[in-house]
């Protein structure tokens, strides 16, 4: 019996470093803010906010109803630092209690008269992985999926706006002009992602991204219902479509080309934010 107890104690001791080390990993993945500790003590997260942690950059995504924004608010990669500053003058952000499931961020706040953040004190945010709001989940599915062609329903996918036309007469002849001018055009960075249940117009500007999630019904490859209205789709080639846009009394056409790159939009946004 005594030998058995010794063996159990030895096994328990061997396990202790594994448990400790499991909380010192670099957070990697998508994490949702769960609680915020600021001027009023610990409260449930007042915003629908997420951190996207990678080896090269940390991005923040925030949601307000059906609108979303992705940007690089944090200027450093989130690697484990431990909870305590190096000295009393160290106000650098701390990342701790971290692994694939959760992490804690502690940052020095200088905000004045903020409803949640203290002035000249630490603010603590706790994050957990694999938790999403009803709006955030489909958006992250859109942003992290690699563009692909659906043979049965070709309207599904990621599309980039390459220009507009007021009518489609001789549209095919104008396509090359739009394609050649795309890189320097004002349309660069405008995308539409169409799924079986949603459409997400989004704009990547500079190093940030703004977008809207809109419920959509796919009627066929030639028509969708968006915001309660039927929108016609004209196919100019197998990878270029014209989407009907009614403005007052007239009808214009938004010209979009299928995106076939092998990286997701989230990877693309992250690449823009990596410091060279």
PDB file of C-alpha atoms in Angstrom:
ATOM      1  CA  UNK A   1       0.000   0.000   0.000  1.00  0.00           C
ATOM      2  CA  UNK A   2       2.811   2.399   0.925  1.00  0.00           C
ATOM      3  CA  UNK A   3       4.557   1.756  -2.402  1.00  0.00           C
ATOM      4  CA  UNK A   4       1.334   2.425  -4.251  1.00  0.00           C
ATOM      5  CA  UNK A   5       0.923   5.763  -2.434  1.00  0.00           C
ATOM      6  CA  UNK A   6       4.500   6.743  -3.304  1.00  0.00           C
ATOM      7  CA  UNK A   7       3.868   5.933  -6.951  1.00  0.00           C
ATOM      8  CA  UNK A   8       0.722   8.071  -6.978  1.00  0.00           C
ATOM      9  CA  UNK A   9       2.555  10.985  -5.339  1.00  0.00           C
ATOM     10  CA  UNK A  10       5.391  10.712  -7.855  1.00  0.00           C
ATOM     11  CA  UNK A  11       2.911  10.674 -10.710  1.00  0.00           C
ATOM     12  CA  UNK A  12       1.165  13.755  -9.316  1.00  0.00           C
ATOM     13  CA  UNK A  13       4.482  15.614  -9.002  1.00  0.00           C
ATOM     14  CA  UNK A  14       5.375  14.764 -12.574  1.00  0.00           C
ATOM     15  CA  UNK A  15       2.079  16.209 -13.734  1.00  0.00           C
ATOM     16  CA  UNK A  16       2.517  19.552 -11.988  1.00  0.00           C
ATOM     17  CA  UNK A  17       4.982  21.115 -14.477  1.00  0.00           C
ATOM     18  CA  UNK A  18       2.687  20.112 -17.346  1.00  0.00           C
ATOM     19  CA  UNK A  19      -0.267  21.913 -15.754  1.00  0.00           C
ATOM     20  CA  UNK A  20       1.843  25.016 -15.072  1.00  0.00           C
ATOM     21  CA  UNK A  21       3.402  25.106 -18.539  1.00  0.00           C
ATOM     22  CA  UNK A  22      -0.013  24.760 -20.143  1.00  0.00           C
ATOM     23  CA  UNK A  23      -0.790  28.299 -18.896  1.00  0.00           C
ATOM     24  CA  UNK A  24       2.362  29.834 -20.363  1.00  0.00           C
ATOM     25  CA  UNK A  25       1.844  29.106 -24.038  1.00  0.00           C
ATOM     26  CA  UNK A  26       1.669  31.871 -26.605  1.00  0.00           C
ATOM     27  CA  UNK A  27      -2.034  32.419 -27.420  1.00  0.00           C
ATOM     28  CA  UNK A  28      -2.751  31.484 -31.030  1.00  0.00           C
ATOM     29  CA  UNK A  29      -6.158  31.570 -32.673  1.00  0.00           C
ATOM     30  CA  UNK A  30      -9.350  33.605 -32.292  1.00  0.00           C
ATOM     31  CA  UNK A  31     -10.379  34.592 -28.761  1.00  0.00           C
ATOM     32  CA  UNK A  32     -13.498  36.377 -27.510  1.00  0.00           C
ATOM     33  CA  UNK A  33     -13.361  38.889 -24.671  1.00  0.00           C
ATOM     34  CA  UNK A  34     -15.267  37.469 -21.681  1.00  0.00           C
ATOM     35  CA  UNK A  35     -14.627  39.928 -18.858  1.00  0.00           C
ATOM     36  CA  UNK A  36     -13.125  43.365 -18.353  1.00  0.00           C
ATOM     37  CA  UNK A  37     -11.620  44.612 -15.086  1.00  0.00           C
ATOM     38  CA  UNK A  38     -11.326  48.390 -15.015  1.00  0.00           C
ATOM     39  CA  UNK A  39     -12.446  51.334 -12.942  1.00  0.00           C
ATOM     40  CA  UNK A  40     -15.592  49.539 -11.756  1.00  0.00           C
ATOM     41  CA  UNK A  41     -14.086  46.138 -10.999  1.00  0.00           C
ATOM     42  CA  UNK A  42     -14.658  42.999 -13.079  1.00  0.00           C
ATOM     43  CA  UNK A  43     -17.677  43.047 -15.409  1.00  0.00           C
ATOM     44  CA  UNK A  44     -18.877  41.023 -18.366  1.00  0.00           C
ATOM     45  CA  UNK A  45     -17.336  42.218 -21.623  1.00  0.00           C
ATOM     46  CA  UNK A  46     -19.167  45.426 -22.620  1.00  0.00           C
ATOM     47  CA  UNK A  47     -18.389  44.835 -26.303  1.00  0.00           C
ATOM     48  CA  UNK A  48     -18.446  41.956 -28.744  1.00  0.00           C
ATOM     49  CA  UNK A  49     -14.660  41.988 -29.171  1.00  0.00           C
ATOM     50  CA  UNK A  50     -12.106  39.416 -30.358  1.00  0.00           C
ATOM     51  CA  UNK A  51      -8.338  39.089 -30.658  1.00  0.00           C
ATOM     52  CA  UNK A  52      -6.863  37.187 -33.611  1.00  0.00           C
ATOM     53  CA  UNK A  53      -3.447  36.027 -32.424  1.00  0.00           C
ATOM     54  CA  UNK A  54      -0.850  34.825 -34.936  1.00  0.00           C
ATOM     55  CA  UNK A  55       2.929  34.390 -35.016  1.00  0.00           C
ATOM     56  CA  UNK A  56       3.351  37.611 -36.970  1.00  0.00           C
ATOM     57  CA  UNK A  57       0.596  40.015 -35.860  1.00  0.00           C
ATOM     58  CA  UNK A  58      -2.267  40.496 -33.415  1.00  0.00           C
ATOM     59  CA  UNK A  59      -5.527  41.801 -34.863  1.00  0.00           C
ATOM     60  CA  UNK A  60      -8.680  42.964 -33.110  1.00  0.00           C
ATOM     61  CA  UNK A  61     -12.210  42.422 -34.443  1.00  0.00           C
ATOM     62  CA  UNK A  62     -15.228  44.230 -33.034  1.00  0.00           C
ATOM     63  CA  UNK A  63     -18.920  43.873 -33.826  1.00  0.00           C
ATOM     64  CA  UNK A  64     -21.789  46.319 -33.417  1.00  0.00           C
ATOM     65  CA  UNK A  65     -25.075  44.711 -34.429  1.00  0.00           C
ATOM     66  CA  UNK A  66     -24.418  43.569 -38.023  1.00  0.00           C
ATOM     67  CA  UNK A  67     -21.368  45.776 -38.610  1.00  0.00           C
ATOM     68  CA  UNK A  68     -17.795  44.647 -38.042  1.00  0.00           C
ATOM     69  CA  UNK A  69     -14.315  46.133 -37.995  1.00  0.00           C
ATOM     70  CA  UNK A  70     -10.895  44.435 -38.079  1.00  0.00           C
ATOM     71  CA  UNK A  71      -7.662  46.326 -37.401  1.00  0.00           C
ATOM     72  CA  UNK A  72      -4.267  46.178 -35.695  1.00  0.00           C
ATOM     73  CA  UNK A  73      -4.896  48.029 -32.432  1.00  0.00           C
ATOM     74  CA  UNK A  74      -2.140  46.101 -30.677  1.00  0.00           C
ATOM     75  CA  UNK A  75       1.328  46.944 -31.886  1.00  0.00           C
ATOM     76  CA  UNK A  76       2.922  43.681 -30.818  1.00  0.00           C
ATOM     77  CA  UNK A  77       2.545  39.956 -31.260  1.00  0.00           C
ATOM     78  CA  UNK A  78       0.873  38.449 -28.198  1.00  0.00           C
ATOM     79  CA  UNK A  79       3.463  36.130 -26.663  1.00  0.00           C
ATOM     80  CA  UNK A  80       3.431  35.002 -23.047  1.00  0.00           C
ATOM     81  CA  UNK A  81       5.078  37.580 -20.759  1.00  0.00           C
ATOM     82  CA  UNK A  82       3.884  36.693 -17.271  1.00  0.00           C
ATOM     83  CA  UNK A  83       1.562  38.885 -15.226  1.00  0.00           C
ATOM     84  CA  UNK A  84       4.087  41.112 -13.455  1.00  0.00           C
ATOM     85  CA  UNK A  85       5.919  44.102 -15.013  1.00  0.00           C
ATOM     86  CA  UNK A  86       9.703  44.021 -15.041  1.00  0.00           C
ATOM     87  CA  UNK A  87       9.845  47.016 -12.678  1.00  0.00           C
ATOM     88  CA  UNK A  88       7.674  49.864 -11.407  1.00  0.00           C
ATOM     89  CA  UNK A  89       8.295  51.865 -14.578  1.00  0.00           C
ATOM     90  CA  UNK A  90       7.352  49.030 -16.923  1.00  0.00           C
ATOM     91  CA  UNK A  91       3.916  49.744 -18.393  1.00  0.00           C
ATOM     92  CA  UNK A  92       4.156  47.342 -21.319  1.00  0.00           C
ATOM     93  CA  UNK A  93       1.223  45.043 -22.049  1.00  0.00           C
ATOM     94  CA  UNK A  94       1.282  41.743 -20.181  1.00  0.00           C
ATOM     95  CA  UNK A  95      -0.023  38.443 -21.602  1.00  0.00           C
ATOM     96  CA  UNK A  96      -0.413  35.519 -19.185  1.00  0.00           C
ATOM     97  CA  UNK A  97      -2.586  32.610 -18.037  1.00  0.00           C
ATOM     98  CA  UNK A  98      -2.407  31.701 -21.711  1.00  0.00           C
ATOM     99  CA  UNK A  99      -2.844  28.632 -23.863  1.00  0.00           C
ATOM    100  CA  UNK A 100      -4.970  27.510 -26.814  1.00  0.00           C
ATOM    101  CA  UNK A 101      -8.149  27.886 -24.729  1.00  0.00           C
ATOM    102  CA  UNK A 102      -7.753  31.278 -23.073  1.00  0.00           C
ATOM    103  CA  UNK A 103      -5.453  34.153 -22.154  1.00  0.00           C
ATOM    104  CA  UNK A 104      -5.418  37.298 -20.040  1.00  0.00           C
ATOM    105  CA  UNK A 105      -4.230  40.696 -21.269  1.00  0.00           C
ATOM    106  CA  UNK A 106      -3.202  43.432 -18.833  1.00  0.00           C
ATOM    107  CA  UNK A 107      -2.552  46.874 -20.278  1.00  0.00           C
ATOM    108  CA  UNK A 108      -1.823  50.295 -18.818  1.00  0.00           C
ATOM    109  CA  UNK A 109      -4.686  52.746 -19.260  1.00  0.00           C
ATOM    110  CA  UNK A 110      -4.244  56.500 -19.536  1.00  0.00           C
ATOM    111  CA  UNK A 111      -7.846  57.255 -20.443  1.00  0.00           C
ATOM    112  CA  UNK A 112      -9.535  60.132 -18.676  1.00  0.00           C
ATOM    113  CA  UNK A 113     -13.192  59.932 -17.666  1.00  0.00           C
ATOM    114  CA  UNK A 114     -13.768  56.699 -19.582  1.00  0.00           C
ATOM    115  CA  UNK A 115     -16.851  54.742 -18.602  1.00  0.00           C
ATOM    116  CA  UNK A 116     -14.842  51.525 -18.134  1.00  0.00           C
ATOM    117  CA  UNK A 117     -11.094  52.210 -18.338  1.00  0.00           C
ATOM    118  CA  UNK A 118      -9.201  53.665 -15.349  1.00  0.00           C
ATOM    119  CA  UNK A 119      -6.730  56.537 -15.520  1.00  0.00           C
ATOM    120  CA  UNK A 120      -3.083  55.645 -14.894  1.00  0.00           C
ATOM    121  CA  UNK A 121      -3.819  52.093 -13.818  1.00  0.00           C
ATOM    122  CA  UNK A 122      -3.953  48.565 -15.168  1.00  0.00           C
ATOM    123  CA  UNK A 123      -6.913  47.282 -17.157  1.00  0.00           C
ATOM    124  CA  UNK A 124      -7.415  43.511 -17.398  1.00  0.00           C
ATOM    125  CA  UNK A 125      -9.193  41.682 -20.211  1.00  0.00           C
ATOM    126  CA  UNK A 126      -9.864  37.938 -20.163  1.00  0.00           C
ATOM    127  CA  UNK A 127     -10.357  36.046 -23.424  1.00  0.00           C
ATOM    128  CA  UNK A 128     -11.577  32.561 -24.326  1.00  0.00           C
ATOM    129  CA  UNK A 129     -11.296  30.612 -27.579  1.00  0.00           C
ATOM    130  CA  UNK A 130     -14.119  28.960 -29.531  1.00  0.00           C
ATOM    131  CA  UNK A 131     -16.774  31.400 -28.350  1.00  0.00           C
ATOM    132  CA  UNK A 132     -18.632  33.616 -30.818  1.00  0.00           C
ATOM    133  CA  UNK A 133     -21.723  35.771 -30.920  1.00  0.00           C
ATOM    134  CA  UNK A 134     -24.424  34.952 -33.478  1.00  0.00           C
ATOM    135  CA  UNK A 135     -23.130  37.739 -35.737  1.00  0.00           C
ATOM    136  CA  UNK A 136     -19.427  37.064 -35.260  1.00  0.00           C
ATOM    137  CA  UNK A 137     -19.465  33.351 -36.097  1.00  0.00           C
ATOM    138  CA  UNK A 138     -20.613  33.696 -39.752  1.00  0.00           C
ATOM    139  CA  UNK A 139     -18.289  36.670 -40.257  1.00  0.00           C
ATOM    140  CA  UNK A 140     -15.272  34.720 -39.041  1.00  0.00           C
ATOM    141  CA  UNK A 141     -16.341  31.801 -41.250  1.00  0.00           C
ATOM    142  CA  UNK A 142     -16.348  34.249 -44.172  1.00  0.00           C
ATOM    143  CA  UNK A 143     -13.019  35.880 -43.300  1.00  0.00           C
ATOM    144  CA  UNK A 144     -11.104  32.667 -42.575  1.00  0.00           C
ATOM    145  CA  UNK A 145     -12.353  30.490 -45.447  1.00  0.00           C
ATOM    146  CA  UNK A 146     -10.248  30.105 -48.578  1.00  0.00           C
ATOM    147  CA  UNK A 147     -12.139  31.220 -51.716  1.00  0.00           C
ATOM    148  CA  UNK A 148     -13.506  28.278 -53.694  1.00  0.00           C
ATOM    149  CA  UNK A 149     -15.866  27.695 -56.614  1.00  0.00           C
ATOM    150  CA  UNK A 150     -19.142  25.919 -55.931  1.00  0.00           C
ATOM    151  CA  UNK A 151     -19.996  24.106 -59.153  1.00  0.00           C
ATOM    152  CA  UNK A 152     -23.649  23.628 -58.186  1.00  0.00           C
ATOM    153  CA  UNK A 153     -24.153  27.226 -57.104  1.00  0.00           C
ATOM    154  CA  UNK A 154     -21.505  29.418 -58.774  1.00  0.00           C
ATOM    155  CA  UNK A 155     -22.803  32.675 -57.288  1.00  0.00           C
ATOM    156  CA  UNK A 156     -21.390  31.596 -53.920  1.00  0.00           C
ATOM    157  CA  UNK A 157     -17.881  32.785 -53.174  1.00  0.00           C
ATOM    158  CA  UNK A 158     -15.642  35.817 -52.769  1.00  0.00           C
ATOM    159  CA  UNK A 159     -15.852  38.624 -55.319  1.00  0.00           C
ATOM    160  CA  UNK A 160     -13.848  41.812 -55.734  1.00  0.00           C
ATOM    161  CA  UNK A 161     -15.395  44.961 -57.167  1.00  0.00           C
ATOM    162  CA  UNK A 162     -13.533  46.065 -60.289  1.00  0.00           C
ATOM    163  CA  UNK A 163     -15.849  48.876 -61.385  1.00  0.00           C
ATOM    164  CA  UNK A 164     -19.320  50.093 -62.297  1.00  0.00           C
ATOM    165  CA  UNK A 165     -21.319  50.394 -65.492  1.00  0.00           C
ATOM    166  CA  UNK A 166     -24.503  52.352 -66.091  1.00  0.00           C
ATOM    167  CA  UNK A 167     -25.578  49.874 -68.762  1.00  0.00           C
ATOM    168  CA  UNK A 168     -24.369  46.483 -69.964  1.00  0.00           C
ATOM    169  CA  UNK A 169     -24.344  47.170 -73.678  1.00  0.00           C
ATOM    170  CA  UNK A 170     -20.872  46.193 -74.929  1.00  0.00           C
ATOM    171  CA  UNK A 171     -19.991  45.310 -71.318  1.00  0.00           C
ATOM    172  CA  UNK A 172     -17.596  42.540 -72.302  1.00  0.00           C
ATOM    173  CA  UNK A 173     -15.543  44.987 -74.343  1.00  0.00           C
ATOM    174  CA  UNK A 174     -15.138  47.214 -71.284  1.00  0.00           C
ATOM    175  CA  UNK A 175     -13.951  44.441 -68.981  1.00  0.00           C
ATOM    176  CA  UNK A 176     -10.312  44.521 -70.026  1.00  0.00           C
ATOM    177  CA  UNK A 177     -10.161  48.257 -69.302  1.00  0.00           C
ATOM    178  CA  UNK A 178     -11.567  47.684 -65.813  1.00  0.00           C
ATOM    179  CA  UNK A 179      -9.200  44.797 -65.134  1.00  0.00           C
ATOM    180  CA  UNK A 180      -6.142  46.704 -66.337  1.00  0.00           C
ATOM    181  CA  UNK A 181      -7.018  49.724 -64.193  1.00  0.00           C
ATOM    182  CA  UNK A 182      -7.979  47.751 -61.071  1.00  0.00           C
ATOM    183  CA  UNK A 183      -4.718  47.973 -59.083  1.00  0.00           C
ATOM    184  CA  UNK A 184      -4.779  51.774 -59.154  1.00  0.00           C
ATOM    185  CA  UNK A 185      -8.540  52.214 -58.997  1.00  0.00           C
ATOM    186  CA  UNK A 186     -10.698  53.427 -56.118  1.00  0.00           C
ATOM    187  CA  UNK A 187     -12.415  50.032 -56.123  1.00  0.00           C
ATOM    188  CA  UNK A 188      -9.366  48.091 -54.973  1.00  0.00           C
ATOM    189  CA  UNK A 189     -10.138  46.588 -51.575  1.00  0.00           C
ATOM    190  CA  UNK A 190     -13.904  46.375 -52.076  1.00  0.00           C
ATOM    191  CA  UNK A 191     -15.238  42.830 -51.755  1.00  0.00           C
ATOM    192  CA  UNK A 192     -18.515  40.951 -51.637  1.00  0.00           C
ATOM    193  CA  UNK A 193     -18.616  37.533 -49.993  1.00  0.00           C
ATOM    194  CA  UNK A 194     -21.777  35.595 -50.829  1.00  0.00           C
ATOM    195  CA  UNK A 195     -22.788  32.534 -48.807  1.00  0.00           C
ATOM    196  CA  UNK A 196     -25.984  30.487 -48.866  1.00  0.00           C
ATOM    197  CA  UNK A 197     -27.461  32.644 -46.084  1.00  0.00           C
ATOM    198  CA  UNK A 198     -25.535  35.934 -46.013  1.00  0.00           C
ATOM    199  CA  UNK A 199     -23.845  38.536 -48.130  1.00  0.00           C
ATOM    200  CA  UNK A 200     -20.997  40.553 -46.650  1.00  0.00           C
ATOM    201  CA  UNK A 201     -19.924  43.726 -48.463  1.00  0.00           C
ATOM    202  CA  UNK A 202     -16.583  44.749 -46.997  1.00  0.00           C
ATOM    203  CA  UNK A 203     -13.907  47.327 -47.597  1.00  0.00           C
ATOM    204  CA  UNK A 204     -10.233  46.755 -46.888  1.00  0.00           C
ATOM    205  CA  UNK A 205      -8.703  50.209 -46.615  1.00  0.00           C
ATOM    206  CA  UNK A 206      -5.119  50.787 -45.597  1.00  0.00           C
ATOM    207  CA  UNK A 207      -4.547  47.976 -43.101  1.00  0.00           C
ATOM    208  CA  UNK A 208      -8.075  47.757 -41.684  1.00  0.00           C
ATOM    209  CA  UNK A 209     -11.374  46.238 -42.773  1.00  0.00           C
ATOM    210  CA  UNK A 210     -14.977  47.386 -42.364  1.00  0.00           C
ATOM    211  CA  UNK A 211     -17.961  45.275 -43.308  1.00  0.00           C
ATOM    212  CA  UNK A 212     -21.652  44.516 -42.911  1.00  0.00           C
ATOM    213  CA  UNK A 213     -23.372  41.138 -42.578  1.00  0.00           C
ATOM    214  CA  UNK A 214     -26.697  41.040 -44.434  1.00  0.00           C
ATOM    215  CA  UNK A 215     -29.118  38.057 -44.508  1.00  0.00           C
ATOM    216  CA  UNK A 216     -29.508  36.908 -48.094  1.00  0.00           C
ATOM    217  CA  UNK A 217     -31.549  34.321 -49.945  1.00  0.00           C
ATOM    218  CA  UNK A 218     -30.110  32.775 -53.105  1.00  0.00           C
ATOM    219  CA  UNK A 219     -32.894  32.307 -55.668  1.00  0.00           C
ATOM    220  CA  UNK A 220     -30.635  31.126 -58.476  1.00  0.00           C
ATOM    221  CA  UNK A 221     -27.304  32.005 -60.016  1.00  0.00           C
ATOM    222  CA  UNK A 222     -29.113  34.927 -61.643  1.00  0.00           C
ATOM    223  CA  UNK A 223     -30.944  36.436 -58.664  1.00  0.00           C
ATOM    224  CA  UNK A 224     -30.674  36.914 -54.897  1.00  0.00           C
ATOM    225  CA  UNK A 225     -32.873  38.555 -52.274  1.00  0.00           C
ATOM    226  CA  UNK A 226     -30.924  41.143 -50.304  1.00  0.00           C
ATOM    227  CA  UNK A 227     -32.507  43.421 -47.698  1.00  0.00           C
ATOM    228  CA  UNK A 228     -35.910  42.185 -48.804  1.00  0.00           C
ATOM    229  CA  UNK A 229     -35.379  43.152 -52.454  1.00  0.00           C
ATOM    230  CA  UNK A 230     -34.687  40.940 -55.455  1.00  0.00           C
ATOM    231  CA  UNK A 231     -31.337  41.729 -57.071  1.00  0.00           C
ATOM    232  CA  UNK A 232     -30.546  40.559 -60.601  1.00  0.00           C
ATOM    233  CA  UNK A 233     -27.192  39.033 -61.501  1.00  0.00           C
ATOM    234  CA  UNK A 234     -25.835  39.054 -65.057  1.00  0.00           C
ATOM    235  CA  UNK A 235     -22.929  36.783 -65.968  1.00  0.00           C
ATOM    236  CA  UNK A 236     -20.436  38.546 -68.235  1.00  0.00           C
ATOM    237  CA  UNK A 237     -17.948  35.635 -68.127  1.00  0.00           C
ATOM    238  CA  UNK A 238     -17.747  32.510 -65.978  1.00  0.00           C
ATOM    239  CA  UNK A 239     -15.822  34.511 -63.336  1.00  0.00           C
ATOM    240  CA  UNK A 240     -17.202  38.043 -63.763  1.00  0.00           C
ATOM    241  CA  UNK A 241     -20.705  39.140 -62.813  1.00  0.00           C
ATOM    242  CA  UNK A 242     -22.725  42.353 -62.905  1.00  0.00           C
ATOM    243  CA  UNK A 243     -24.888  42.948 -59.816  1.00  0.00           C
ATOM    244  CA  UNK A 244     -27.917  45.184 -60.214  1.00  0.00           C
ATOM    245  CA  UNK A 245     -27.972  48.340 -58.063  1.00  0.00           C
ATOM    246  CA  UNK A 246     -31.074  50.536 -58.206  1.00  0.00           C
ATOM    247  CA  UNK A 247     -30.402  54.174 -57.366  1.00  0.00           C
ATOM    248  CA  UNK A 248     -33.505  56.368 -57.349  1.00  0.00           C
ATOM    249  CA  UNK A 249     -35.007  56.052 -60.797  1.00  0.00           C
ATOM    250  CA  UNK A 250     -32.056  54.425 -62.559  1.00  0.00           C
ATOM    251  CA  UNK A 251     -30.300  51.063 -62.552  1.00  0.00           C
ATOM    252  CA  UNK A 252     -26.519  50.740 -62.429  1.00  0.00           C
ATOM    253  CA  UNK A 253     -24.379  47.608 -62.393  1.00  0.00           C
ATOM    254  CA  UNK A 254     -21.585  46.751 -60.001  1.00  0.00           C
ATOM    255  CA  UNK A 255     -18.971  44.666 -61.819  1.00  0.00           C
ATOM    256  CA  UNK A 256     -17.303  41.959 -59.735  1.00  0.00           C
ATOM    257  CA  UNK A 257     -14.614  39.399 -60.489  1.00  0.00           C
ATOM    258  CA  UNK A 258     -14.265  36.116 -58.636  1.00  0.00           C
ATOM    259  CA  UNK A 259     -11.370  35.873 -56.178  1.00  0.00           C
ATOM    260  CA  UNK A 260      -9.442  32.629 -56.584  1.00  0.00           C
ATOM    261  CA  UNK A 261      -6.340  33.335 -54.476  1.00  0.00           C
ATOM    262  CA  UNK A 262      -5.335  30.528 -52.133  1.00  0.00           C
ATOM    263  CA  UNK A 263      -5.430  32.667 -48.973  1.00  0.00           C
ATOM    264  CA  UNK A 264      -8.363  33.819 -46.877  1.00  0.00           C
ATOM    265  CA  UNK A 265      -9.306  37.470 -46.495  1.00  0.00           C
ATOM    266  CA  UNK A 266      -8.181  37.288 -42.867  1.00  0.00           C
ATOM    267  CA  UNK A 267      -4.741  36.083 -43.972  1.00  0.00           C
ATOM    268  CA  UNK A 268      -4.640  38.921 -46.498  1.00  0.00           C
ATOM    269  CA  UNK A 269      -5.537  41.523 -43.837  1.00  0.00           C
ATOM    270  CA  UNK A 270      -2.925  40.036 -41.509  1.00  0.00           C
ATOM    271  CA  UNK A 271      -0.259  40.221 -44.218  1.00  0.00           C
ATOM    272  CA  UNK A 272      -0.964  43.933 -44.676  1.00  0.00           C
ATOM    273  CA  UNK A 273      -0.353  44.502 -40.979  1.00  0.00           C
ATOM    274  CA  UNK A 274       2.922  42.646 -40.600  1.00  0.00           C
ATOM    275  CA  UNK A 275       5.681  45.170 -39.970  1.00  0.00           C
ATOM    276  CA  UNK A 276       8.390  44.831 -42.580  1.00  0.00           C
TER     277      UNK A 276
END
